[in-house]
Each structure stands twice: as structure tokens, then as C-alpha cells.
mmCIF file of C-alpha atoms in Angstrom:
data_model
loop_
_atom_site.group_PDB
_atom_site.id
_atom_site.type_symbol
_atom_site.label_atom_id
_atom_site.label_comp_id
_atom_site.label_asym_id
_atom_site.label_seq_id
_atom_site.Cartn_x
_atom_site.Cartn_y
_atom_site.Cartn_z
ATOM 1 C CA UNK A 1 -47.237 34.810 69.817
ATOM 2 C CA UNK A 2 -45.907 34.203 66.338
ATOM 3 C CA UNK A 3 -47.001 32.060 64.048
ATOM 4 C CA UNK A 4 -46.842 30.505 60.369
ATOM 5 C CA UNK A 5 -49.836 29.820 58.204
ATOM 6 C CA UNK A 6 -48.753 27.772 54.893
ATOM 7 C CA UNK A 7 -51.999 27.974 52.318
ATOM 8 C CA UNK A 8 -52.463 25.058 50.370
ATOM 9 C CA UNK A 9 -51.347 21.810 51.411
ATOM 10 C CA UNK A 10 -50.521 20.493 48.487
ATOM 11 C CA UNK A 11 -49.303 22.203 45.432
ATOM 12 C CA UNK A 12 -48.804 20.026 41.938
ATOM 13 C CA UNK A 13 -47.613 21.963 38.635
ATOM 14 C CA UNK A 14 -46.191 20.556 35.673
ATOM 15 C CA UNK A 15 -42.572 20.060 34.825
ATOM 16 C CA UNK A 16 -41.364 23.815 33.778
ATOM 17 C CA UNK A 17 -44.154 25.683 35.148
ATOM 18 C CA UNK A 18 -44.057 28.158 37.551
ATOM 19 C CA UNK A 19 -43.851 27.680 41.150
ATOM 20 C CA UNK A 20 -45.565 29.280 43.768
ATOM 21 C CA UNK A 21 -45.682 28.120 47.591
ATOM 22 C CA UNK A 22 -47.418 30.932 50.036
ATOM 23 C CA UNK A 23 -46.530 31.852 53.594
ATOM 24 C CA UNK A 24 -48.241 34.355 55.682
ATOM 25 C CA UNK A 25 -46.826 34.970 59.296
ATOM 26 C CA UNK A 26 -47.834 36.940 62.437
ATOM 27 C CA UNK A 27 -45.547 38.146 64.704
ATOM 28 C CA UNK A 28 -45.493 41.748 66.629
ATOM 29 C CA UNK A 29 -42.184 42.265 65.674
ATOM 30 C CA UNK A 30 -40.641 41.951 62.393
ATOM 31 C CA UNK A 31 -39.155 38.333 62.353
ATOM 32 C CA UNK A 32 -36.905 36.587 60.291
ATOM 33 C CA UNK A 33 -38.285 33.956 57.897
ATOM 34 C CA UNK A 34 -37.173 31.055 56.652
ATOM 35 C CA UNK A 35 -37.754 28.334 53.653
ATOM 36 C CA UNK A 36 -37.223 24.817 54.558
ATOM 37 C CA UNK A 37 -37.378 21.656 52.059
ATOM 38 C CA UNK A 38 -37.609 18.192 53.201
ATOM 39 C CA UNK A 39 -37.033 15.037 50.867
ATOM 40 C CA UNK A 40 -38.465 11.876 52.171
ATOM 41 C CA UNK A 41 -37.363 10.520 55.294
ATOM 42 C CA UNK A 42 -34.527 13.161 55.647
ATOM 43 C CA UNK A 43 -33.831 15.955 57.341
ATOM 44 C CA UNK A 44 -34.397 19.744 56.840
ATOM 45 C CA UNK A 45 -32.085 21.590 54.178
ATOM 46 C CA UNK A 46 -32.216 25.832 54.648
ATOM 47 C CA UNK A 47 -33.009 27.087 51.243
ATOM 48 C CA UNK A 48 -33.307 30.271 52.076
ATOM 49 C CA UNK A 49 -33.718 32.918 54.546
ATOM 50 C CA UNK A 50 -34.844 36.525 55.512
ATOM 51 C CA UNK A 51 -32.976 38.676 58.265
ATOM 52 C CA UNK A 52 -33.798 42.160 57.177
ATOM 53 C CA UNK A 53 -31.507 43.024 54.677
ATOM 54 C CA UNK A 54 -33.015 43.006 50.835
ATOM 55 C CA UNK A 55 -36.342 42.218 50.679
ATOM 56 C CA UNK A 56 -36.075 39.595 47.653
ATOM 57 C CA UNK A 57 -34.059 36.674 48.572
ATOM 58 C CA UNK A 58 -32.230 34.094 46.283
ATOM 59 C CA UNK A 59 -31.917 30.765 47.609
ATOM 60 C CA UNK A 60 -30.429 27.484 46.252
ATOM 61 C CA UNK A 61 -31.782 25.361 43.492
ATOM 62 C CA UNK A 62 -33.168 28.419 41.942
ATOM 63 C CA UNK A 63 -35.802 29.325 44.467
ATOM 64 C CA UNK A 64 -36.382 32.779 45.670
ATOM 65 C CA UNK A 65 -38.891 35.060 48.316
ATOM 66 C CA UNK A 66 -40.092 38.586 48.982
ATOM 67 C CA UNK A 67 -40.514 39.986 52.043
ATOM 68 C CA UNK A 68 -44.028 41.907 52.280
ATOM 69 C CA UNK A 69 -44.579 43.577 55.356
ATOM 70 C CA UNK A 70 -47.644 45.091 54.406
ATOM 71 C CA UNK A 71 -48.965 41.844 53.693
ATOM 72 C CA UNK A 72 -47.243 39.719 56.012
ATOM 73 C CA UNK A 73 -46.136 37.785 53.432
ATOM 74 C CA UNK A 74 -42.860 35.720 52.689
ATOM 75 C CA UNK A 75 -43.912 33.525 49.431
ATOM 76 C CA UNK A 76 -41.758 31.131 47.661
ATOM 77 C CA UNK A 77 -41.052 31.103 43.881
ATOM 78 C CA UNK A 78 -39.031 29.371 41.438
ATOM 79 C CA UNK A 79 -39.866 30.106 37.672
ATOM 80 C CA UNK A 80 -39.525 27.063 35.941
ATOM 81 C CA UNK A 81 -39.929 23.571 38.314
ATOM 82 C CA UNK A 82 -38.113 20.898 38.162
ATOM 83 C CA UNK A 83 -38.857 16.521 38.983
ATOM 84 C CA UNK A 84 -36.498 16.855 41.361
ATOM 85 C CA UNK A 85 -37.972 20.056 43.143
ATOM 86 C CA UNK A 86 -40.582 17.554 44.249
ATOM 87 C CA UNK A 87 -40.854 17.535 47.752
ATOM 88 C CA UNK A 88 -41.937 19.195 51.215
ATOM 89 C CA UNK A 89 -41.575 22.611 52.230
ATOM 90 C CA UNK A 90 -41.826 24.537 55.296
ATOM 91 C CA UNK A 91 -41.752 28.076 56.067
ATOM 92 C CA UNK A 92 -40.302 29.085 59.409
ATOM 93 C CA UNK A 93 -40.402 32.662 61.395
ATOM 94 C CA UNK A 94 -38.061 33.497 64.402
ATOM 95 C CA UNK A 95 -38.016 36.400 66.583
ATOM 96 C CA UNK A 96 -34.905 38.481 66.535
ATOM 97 C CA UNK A 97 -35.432 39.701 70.111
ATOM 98 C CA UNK A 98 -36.017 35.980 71.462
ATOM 99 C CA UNK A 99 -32.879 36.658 73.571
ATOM 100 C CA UNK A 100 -30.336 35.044 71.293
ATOM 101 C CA UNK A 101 -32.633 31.582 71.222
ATOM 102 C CA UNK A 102 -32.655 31.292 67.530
ATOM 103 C CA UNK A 103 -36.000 29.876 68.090
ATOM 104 C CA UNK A 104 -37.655 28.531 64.981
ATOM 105 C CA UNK A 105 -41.766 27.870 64.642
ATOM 106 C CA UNK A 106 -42.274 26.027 61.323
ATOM 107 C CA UNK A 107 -45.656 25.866 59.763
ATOM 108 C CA UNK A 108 -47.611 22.721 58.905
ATOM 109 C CA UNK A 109 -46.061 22.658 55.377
ATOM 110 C CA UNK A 110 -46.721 22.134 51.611
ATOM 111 C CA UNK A 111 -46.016 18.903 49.704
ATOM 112 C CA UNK A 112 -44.969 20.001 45.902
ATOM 113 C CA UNK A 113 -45.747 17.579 43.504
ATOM 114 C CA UNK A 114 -44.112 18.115 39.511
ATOM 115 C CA UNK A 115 -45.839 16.135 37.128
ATOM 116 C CA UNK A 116 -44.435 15.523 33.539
ATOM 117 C CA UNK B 1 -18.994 17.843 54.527
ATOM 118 C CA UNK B 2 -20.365 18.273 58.043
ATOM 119 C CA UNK B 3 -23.434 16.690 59.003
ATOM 120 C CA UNK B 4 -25.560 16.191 62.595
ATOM 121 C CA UNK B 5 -25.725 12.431 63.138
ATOM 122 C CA UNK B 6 -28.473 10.550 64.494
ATOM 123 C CA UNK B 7 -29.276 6.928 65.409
ATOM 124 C CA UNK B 8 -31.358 4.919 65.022
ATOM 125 C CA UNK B 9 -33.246 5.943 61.945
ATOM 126 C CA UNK B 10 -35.924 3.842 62.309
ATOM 127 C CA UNK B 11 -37.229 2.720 65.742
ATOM 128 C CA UNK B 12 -40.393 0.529 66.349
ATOM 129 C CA UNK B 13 -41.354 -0.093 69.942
ATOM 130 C CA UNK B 14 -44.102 -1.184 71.644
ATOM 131 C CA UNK B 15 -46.252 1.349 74.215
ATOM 132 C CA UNK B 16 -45.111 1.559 77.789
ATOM 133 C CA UNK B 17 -42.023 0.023 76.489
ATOM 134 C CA UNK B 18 -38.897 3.204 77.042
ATOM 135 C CA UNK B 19 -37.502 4.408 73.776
ATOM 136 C CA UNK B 20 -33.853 6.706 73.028
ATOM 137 C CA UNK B 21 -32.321 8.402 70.614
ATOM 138 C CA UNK B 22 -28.982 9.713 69.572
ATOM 139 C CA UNK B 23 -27.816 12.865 68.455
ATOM 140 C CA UNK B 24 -24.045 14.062 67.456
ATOM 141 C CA UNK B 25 -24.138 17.829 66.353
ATOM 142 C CA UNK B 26 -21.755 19.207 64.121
ATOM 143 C CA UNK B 27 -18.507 19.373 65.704
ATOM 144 C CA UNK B 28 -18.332 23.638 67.198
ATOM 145 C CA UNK B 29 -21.935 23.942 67.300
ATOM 146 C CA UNK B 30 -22.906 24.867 70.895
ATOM 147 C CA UNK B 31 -26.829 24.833 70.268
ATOM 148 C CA UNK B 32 -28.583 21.846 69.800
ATOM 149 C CA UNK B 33 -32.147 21.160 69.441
ATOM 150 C CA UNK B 34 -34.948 18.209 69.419
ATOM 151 C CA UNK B 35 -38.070 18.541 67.346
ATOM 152 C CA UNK B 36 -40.519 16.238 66.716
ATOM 153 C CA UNK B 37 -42.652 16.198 63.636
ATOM 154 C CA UNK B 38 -45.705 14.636 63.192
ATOM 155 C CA UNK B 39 -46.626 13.364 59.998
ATOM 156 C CA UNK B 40 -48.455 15.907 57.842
ATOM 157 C CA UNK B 41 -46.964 18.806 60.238
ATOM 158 C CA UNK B 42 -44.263 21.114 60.532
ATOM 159 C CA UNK B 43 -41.141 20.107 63.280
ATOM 160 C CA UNK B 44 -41.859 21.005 66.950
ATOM 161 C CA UNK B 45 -39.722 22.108 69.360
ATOM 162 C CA UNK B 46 -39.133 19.601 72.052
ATOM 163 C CA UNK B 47 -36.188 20.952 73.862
ATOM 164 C CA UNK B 48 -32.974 23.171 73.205
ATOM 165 C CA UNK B 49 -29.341 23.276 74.885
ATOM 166 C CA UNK B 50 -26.692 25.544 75.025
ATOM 167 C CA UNK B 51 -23.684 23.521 75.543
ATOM 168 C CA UNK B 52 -24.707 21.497 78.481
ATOM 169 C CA UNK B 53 -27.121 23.503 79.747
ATOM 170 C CA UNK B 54 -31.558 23.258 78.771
ATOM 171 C CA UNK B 55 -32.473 27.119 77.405
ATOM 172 C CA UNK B 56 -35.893 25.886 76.356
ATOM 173 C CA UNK B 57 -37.857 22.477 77.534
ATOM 174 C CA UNK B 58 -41.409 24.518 77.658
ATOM 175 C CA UNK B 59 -43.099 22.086 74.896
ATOM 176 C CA UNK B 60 -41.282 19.172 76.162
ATOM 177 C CA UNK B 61 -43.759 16.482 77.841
ATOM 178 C CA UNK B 62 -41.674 15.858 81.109
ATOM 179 C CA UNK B 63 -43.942 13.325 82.256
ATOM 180 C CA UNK B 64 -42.482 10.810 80.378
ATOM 181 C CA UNK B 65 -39.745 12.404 77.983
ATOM 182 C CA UNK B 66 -36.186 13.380 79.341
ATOM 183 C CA UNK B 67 -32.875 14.749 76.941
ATOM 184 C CA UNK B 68 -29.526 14.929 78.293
ATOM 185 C CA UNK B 69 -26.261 16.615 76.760
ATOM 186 C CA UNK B 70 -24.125 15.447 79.668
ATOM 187 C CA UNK B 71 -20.837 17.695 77.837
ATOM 188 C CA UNK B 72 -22.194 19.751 75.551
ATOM 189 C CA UNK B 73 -21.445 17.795 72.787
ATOM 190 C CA UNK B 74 -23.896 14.513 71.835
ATOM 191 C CA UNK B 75 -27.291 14.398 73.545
ATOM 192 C CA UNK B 76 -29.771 11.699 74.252
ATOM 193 C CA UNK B 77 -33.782 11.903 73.747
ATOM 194 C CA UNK B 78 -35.276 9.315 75.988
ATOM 195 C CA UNK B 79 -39.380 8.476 76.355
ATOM 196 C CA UNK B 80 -40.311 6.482 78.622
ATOM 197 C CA UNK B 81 -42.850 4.982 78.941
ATOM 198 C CA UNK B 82 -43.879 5.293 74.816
ATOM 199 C CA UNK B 83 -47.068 5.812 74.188
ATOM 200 C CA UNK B 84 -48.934 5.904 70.703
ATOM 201 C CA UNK B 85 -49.616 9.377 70.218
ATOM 202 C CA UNK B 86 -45.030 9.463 70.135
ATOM 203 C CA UNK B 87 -44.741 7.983 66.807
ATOM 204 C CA UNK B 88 -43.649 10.660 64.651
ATOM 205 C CA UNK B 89 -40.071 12.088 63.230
ATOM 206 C CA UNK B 90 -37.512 13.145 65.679
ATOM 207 C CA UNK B 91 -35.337 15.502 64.614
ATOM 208 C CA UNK B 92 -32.208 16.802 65.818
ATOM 209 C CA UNK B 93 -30.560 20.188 64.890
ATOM 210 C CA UNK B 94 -27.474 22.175 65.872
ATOM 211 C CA UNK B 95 -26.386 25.777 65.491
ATOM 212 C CA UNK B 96 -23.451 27.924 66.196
ATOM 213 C CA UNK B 97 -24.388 30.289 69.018
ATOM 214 C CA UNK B 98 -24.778 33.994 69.015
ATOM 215 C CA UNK B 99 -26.846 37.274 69.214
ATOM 216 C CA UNK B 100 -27.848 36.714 65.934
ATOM 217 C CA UNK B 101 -29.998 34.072 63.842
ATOM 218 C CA UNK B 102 -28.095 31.381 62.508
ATOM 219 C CA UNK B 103 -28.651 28.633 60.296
ATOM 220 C CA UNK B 104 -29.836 25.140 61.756
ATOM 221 C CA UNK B 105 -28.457 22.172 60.278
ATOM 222 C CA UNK B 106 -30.555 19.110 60.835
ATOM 223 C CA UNK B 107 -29.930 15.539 60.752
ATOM 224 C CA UNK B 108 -31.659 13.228 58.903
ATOM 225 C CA UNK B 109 -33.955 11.887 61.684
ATOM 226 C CA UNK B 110 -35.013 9.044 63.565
ATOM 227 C CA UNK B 111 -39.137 7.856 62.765
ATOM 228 C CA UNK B 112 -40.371 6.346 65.676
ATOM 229 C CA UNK B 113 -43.837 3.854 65.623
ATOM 230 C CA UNK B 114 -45.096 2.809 68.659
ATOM 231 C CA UNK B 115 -47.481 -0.068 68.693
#
């Protein structure tokens, strides 16, 4: 079964520093992988995704990911962070031979905090 | 721009008391879906149509919840009875449909306390 494991909870850096969320998944197949952010009390906004194609993906709002196969990987970056990057994010995998399903399993999440 | 709507946005009900929620997809998309988010977790899975028809209700608690998309277009979450353990976020999502992975767009939610 797949799964998404998000380390660290919470993440704080300070206004311009680098940013640096980390997602490991599992799957037996290669998946596609996602970056989610969530503002507070909205919905989900795609900010970027993976589907097998280049390995390092730009998203919006200046955030990008690399695909690592050999280490499962699929972290998030953005160089310099912003106030308004503050926020929730949540990586998601989905497995490309889930019959069409576009199934999405999310994992539990890390809340960014930018202090000045 | 087009959004998924959803209503209420804020629900407080009492246990055993029944609870809905509304969803309107974006207009084309033929997959919609219902998570539910607890706080401090990542969205859930709850259910997932194709047009009218369920393709995935496996994490769904059919005990007491129940979703409907009577014409493939707006669907209806329904619990009943609530019970504490349902306050959370419910969120609704829709897709365009095809053999490949596509972008969900969510709405913006509807938090639900029970009490």
C-alpha cells in the first residue's frame, strides 16, 4: 500500500531563509507526487506536481521538488521564504496504475511558520 | 475563475443530531470527491464519483454517513446520526476524468463540531 511520511511537523525559518519541507513515500510502483498548501480554513491549492517527466519540478510562488527514486524522496524547496509562504503543506502520492482513479493519499502535513 | 462550491462553511451540531453538506464541482468536471480532514492531519478520502456513479466508498463509514450525486453534477454528504469523533474539515474536490492524473481542485470546506 502506498503511503506518505512528512518529517517534521512543524518547520519555522526566518523571513528570506531557505526553505526546506521533506517527503518520503512508499509505493511499489513509481507514483506521482504531489505538493499541496493550505491557508487557514481554506481549501487545498496544487503547487506542484510530479508525473514522470523531469525530475526537478517548478511550482508556483517560487517553490520547487526533486524526484529521488533512490531515496524515495520528493522534498520541497523554495530559496528565499516569504510572510506570506506561511502556512500548511501536504505532500500527496497517487498510483498511476490505480485504474484511472486519480486517487490521492496525503500525508499528515507540515505547518511552516516565517518569522521576521 | 472557476471554483468548487461548498455550503455551509461552518456547521455546529449536536451528537445524534443528522448533519449535510453541499458540494457544486466545477462545471465539466466528472470526478468528484469527499475528504475529511482531521485537525493536525492530512485529507481522507471519504468517497469518490464518476458522474453519478460511487468508484470508491471503501473508507467511507456507511453506518451512519451516506453521499449522493443524484446527476452527476452537485452532491450531498449526509451523517447521520453525528457523533463526536465527525468534527473535522470536509472537503470537497473535483477533477476532469481520464487515464491520466489530473489536478484536483478543492473547495474551501465546510468545519464541522459536533457537541
Amino acid at each position: 500500500a502506498q503511503s506518505v511520511t512528512q518529517l517534521g511537523s512543524h518547520v519555522s525559518v526566518s523571513e528570506g531563509a531557505l526553505v526546506l519541507l521533506r517527503c518520503n513515500y512508499s509505493s511499489s510502483v513509481p507514483p506521482y507526487l504531489f505538493w499541496y498548501v493550505q491557508y487557514p480554513n481554506q481549501g487545498l491549492q496544487l503547487l506542484l506536481k510530479y508525473t514522470s517527466a523531469a525530475t526537478l519540478v517548478k511550482g508556483i510562488n517560487g517553490f520547487e521538488a526533486e524526484f529521488k527514486k533512490s531515496e524515495t524522496s520528493f522534498h520541497l524547496t523554495k530559496p528565499s521564504a516569504h510572510m506570506s509562504d506561511a502556512a500548511e503543506y501536504f505532500c500527496a502520492v497517487s498510483d498511476p496504475f490505480s485504474g484511472g482513479y486519480n486517487k490521492l493519499i496525503f500525508g499528515a502535513g507540515t505547518r511552516l511558520a516565517v518569522h521576521p | 475563475e472557476a471554483e468548487v462550491a461548498q455550503s455551509p462553511r461552518y456547521k455546529i451540531t449536536e451528537k445524534s443530531q443528522a448533519v449535510a453538506f453541499w458540494c457544486d464541482p466545477i462545471s465539466g468536471h466528472a470526478t468528484l470527491y469527499w475528504y475529511r480532514q482531521i485537525l493536525g492531519q492530512g485529507p481522507e478520502l471519504l468517497v469518490q464519483f464518476q458522474d453519478e456513479s460511487v468508484v470508491d466508498d471503501s473508507q467511507l463509514p456507511k453506518d451512519r454517513f451516506s453521499a449522493e450525486r443524484l446527476k452527476g453534477v452537485d452532491s450531498t454528504l449526509k451523517i447521520q446520526p453525528a457523533e463526536l469523533g465527525d468534527s473535522a474539515m470536509y472537503l470537497c474536490a473535483s477533477s476532469i476524468t481520464g487515464t491520466g492524473i489530473y489536478e484536483q481542485y478543492f473547495g474551501p470546506g465546510t468545519r464541522l463540531t459536533v457537541t
